[in-house]
Short mmCIF file of C-alpha atoms in Angstrom, two decimals:
data_model
loop_
_atom_site.label_atom_id
_atom_site.label_comp_id
_atom_site.label_asym_id
_atom_site.label_seq_id
_atom_site.Cartn_x
_atom_site.Cartn_y
_atom_site.Cartn_z
CA MET W 27 0.00 0.00 0.00
CA SER W 28 1.42 3.32 -0.96
CA GLU W 29 0.87 5.86 1.81
CA VAL W 30 2.61 8.14 4.25
CA LEU W 31 2.55 6.62 7.72
CA VAL W 32 2.92 8.80 10.81
CA VAL W 33 3.63 7.15 14.16
CA VAL W 34 2.33 9.09 17.15
CA GLU W 35 2.67 8.50 20.88
CA ALA W 36 -0.15 8.75 23.38
CA THR W 37 0.02 9.23 27.12
CA ASP W 38 -2.68 9.10 29.75
CA ARG W 39 -3.30 12.79 29.05
CA GLY W 40 -3.57 12.59 25.24
CA TRP W 41 -1.38 12.70 22.17
CA HIS W 42 2.24 13.64 22.73
CA ARG W 43 2.84 17.16 21.39
CA THR W 44 5.63 16.12 19.05
CA GLY W 45 3.37 13.45 17.57
CA LEU W 46 0.95 16.18 16.55
CA GLU W 47 3.86 18.01 14.88
CA ALA W 48 4.74 14.78 13.06
CA VAL W 49 1.15 14.51 11.80
CA GLY W 50 1.51 17.99 10.33
CA ALA W 51 4.79 17.08 8.64
CA GLY W 52 3.28 13.83 7.39
CA ALA W 53 0.27 15.67 5.97
CA THR W 54 2.60 18.01 4.06
CA ALA W 55 4.61 15.07 2.70
CA ALA W 56 1.45 13.13 1.77
CA ALA W 57 0.07 16.12 -0.11
CA SER W 58 3.38 16.59 -1.98
CA LEU W 59 3.52 12.91 -2.88
CA LYS W 60 -0.23 12.72 -3.61
CA LEU W 61 -0.60 9.80 -1.19
CA PRO W 62 -3.04 9.09 1.64
CA LEU W 63 -1.95 9.79 5.22
CA THR W 64 -2.33 7.18 7.95
CA ALA W 65 -1.61 7.77 11.64
CA ALA W 66 -0.60 4.84 13.84
CA CYS W 67 -0.17 4.71 17.59
CA LEU W 68 1.99 2.08 19.27
CA THR W 69 0.03 1.89 22.50
CA PRO W 70 -2.88 -0.19 23.68
CA ARG W 71 -4.73 3.01 24.69
CA ALA W 72 -4.90 4.68 21.25
CA GLU W 73 -8.64 4.17 20.80
CA GLN W 74 -9.50 6.57 23.61
CA TRP W 75 -7.57 9.38 21.89
CA ALA W 76 -8.84 8.82 18.34
CA ASP W 77 -11.03 11.92 18.46
CA ASN W 78 -8.07 14.17 19.32
CA VAL W 79 -5.98 13.50 16.21
CA PRO W 80 -5.81 16.68 14.13
CA ALA W 81 -7.32 16.83 10.67
CA GLY W 82 -5.24 15.12 8.04
CA PRO W 83 -4.97 11.35 8.58
CA GLU W 84 -7.44 9.33 6.57
CA ARG W 85 -7.21 6.46 9.04
CA LEU W 86 -5.96 5.80 12.55
CA LEU W 87 -4.34 2.49 13.41
CA ALA W 88 -3.94 1.40 17.01
CA ALA W 89 -1.56 -1.35 18.02
CA GLY W 90 -3.50 -3.04 20.79
CA CYS W 91 -0.72 -5.36 21.88
CA GLU W 92 -0.71 -5.94 25.61
CA TRP W 93 3.09 -5.77 25.78
CA LEU W 94 3.09 -2.20 24.45
CA GLY W 95 1.58 -0.96 27.72
CA THR W 96 5.04 -0.67 29.24
CA TYR W 97 7.74 0.82 27.05
CA THR W 98 10.66 -1.34 25.94
CA ALA W 99 12.81 -0.61 22.90
CA ASP W 100 12.57 -4.24 21.77
CA GLY W 101 8.78 -4.26 21.99
CA TYR W 102 8.26 -0.98 20.20
CA SER W 103 10.83 -1.72 17.49
CA ALA W 104 9.17 -5.10 16.86
CA ALA W 105 5.74 -3.43 16.67
CA LEU W 106 6.97 -0.74 14.26
CA HIS W 107 8.76 -3.33 12.11
CA GLU W 108 5.58 -5.41 11.90
CA LEU W 109 3.49 -2.34 11.05
CA VAL W 110 5.88 -1.33 8.27
CA GLN W 111 5.96 -4.88 6.90
CA GLN W 112 2.15 -5.03 6.81
CA ARG W 113 1.50 -1.52 5.43
CA ARG W 114 4.54 -1.04 3.13
CA PRO W 115 4.33 2.77 3.29
CA ARG W 116 6.28 5.04 0.94
CA LEU W 117 7.43 7.12 3.92
CA VAL W 118 7.29 6.77 7.71
CA VAL W 119 7.32 9.96 9.78
CA LEU W 120 8.23 9.68 13.46
CA PRO W 121 8.15 12.35 16.15
CA HIS W 122 11.31 13.53 17.90
CA THR W 123 11.05 11.89 21.34
CA TYR W 124 13.44 9.98 23.56
CA GLN W 125 11.52 6.77 22.95
CA VAL W 126 11.58 7.13 19.17
CA ARG W 127 15.32 7.87 19.27
CA ASP W 128 15.65 4.60 21.22
CA TYR W 129 13.55 2.20 19.15
CA ALA W 130 13.47 3.66 15.60
CA PRO W 131 17.07 2.73 14.66
CA ARG W 132 16.39 -0.88 15.68
CA ALA W 133 13.20 -0.98 13.63
CA ALA W 134 14.90 0.58 10.59
CA THR W 135 17.76 -1.90 10.77
CA ARG W 136 15.34 -4.79 11.15
CA SER W 137 13.32 -3.55 8.15
CA GLY W 138 16.37 -2.80 6.01
CA ALA W 139 15.17 0.80 5.65
CA ALA W 140 16.91 4.15 5.78
CA LEU W 141 16.47 6.31 8.87
CA ILE W 142 17.17 10.02 8.82
CA SER W 143 16.73 11.64 12.20
CA ASP W 144 16.26 15.24 13.26
CA ILE W 145 14.73 16.40 9.98
CA ILE W 146 13.71 20.05 9.96
CA GLU W 147 12.31 20.11 6.42
CA LEU W 148 11.07 17.60 3.84
CA ARG W 149 10.66 18.60 0.18
CA THR W 150 9.53 16.85 -2.97
CA GLY W 151 11.81 17.53 -5.90
CA ASP W 152 11.90 16.68 -9.58
CA GLY W 153 10.46 13.28 -10.38
CA GLY W 154 8.97 12.91 -6.89
CA ALA W 155 12.32 12.42 -5.14
CA LEU W 156 12.20 13.35 -1.46
CA THR W 157 14.83 15.66 -0.02
CA SER W 158 15.21 15.90 3.73
CA VAL W 159 17.08 18.68 5.49
CA ARG W 160 18.74 18.17 8.84
CA GLN W 161 21.03 20.39 10.82
CA LEU W 162 24.62 19.51 11.67
CA PHE W 163 27.13 20.95 14.12
CA GLN W 164 24.52 22.49 16.41
CA GLY W 165 22.68 24.19 13.56
CA LYS W 166 25.74 25.69 11.87
CA LEU W 167 25.24 23.62 8.70
CA ASN W 168 22.24 22.16 6.91
CA ALA W 169 22.61 18.83 5.13
CA GLU W 170 20.26 18.00 2.26
CA ILE W 171 19.74 14.27 1.85
CA VAL W 172 17.99 13.01 -1.28
CA LEU W 173 16.06 9.82 -0.68
CA THR W 174 16.19 7.41 -3.61
CA GLY W 175 14.93 3.89 -4.06
CA ASP W 176 12.28 2.10 -2.04
CA GLY W 177 14.07 2.01 1.35
#
């Protein structure tokens, strides 16, 4: 399935703020790529927060696995890997949180996919190629990374 998949985090108080920012970035990327946007939450409590997701995602997926109730990098990376294997999205957008920085590299390695962290901008260029921009050396330089291929 060709889509842009955004992974959000939920707490007992609602969606994590950075997850909402990721939904916005995912919506921009989905519009540029002319693909549907799907939001997924790796928590068994996602259903109770479904009404609070901002406009944009066409569907909300909730991983209701019992073992996701308590965070572990192995559990979350396995859940993300499985989600990516099932959905086969064109792009996965993750928020910038300590947990994501912990489990996302494991999931990317397991999936054989590229992971670019700390992106501050995502653009669609000629031919639909995605270019991500990330800062280096404490914001002194910007690196533009062109994503090619399916990974």
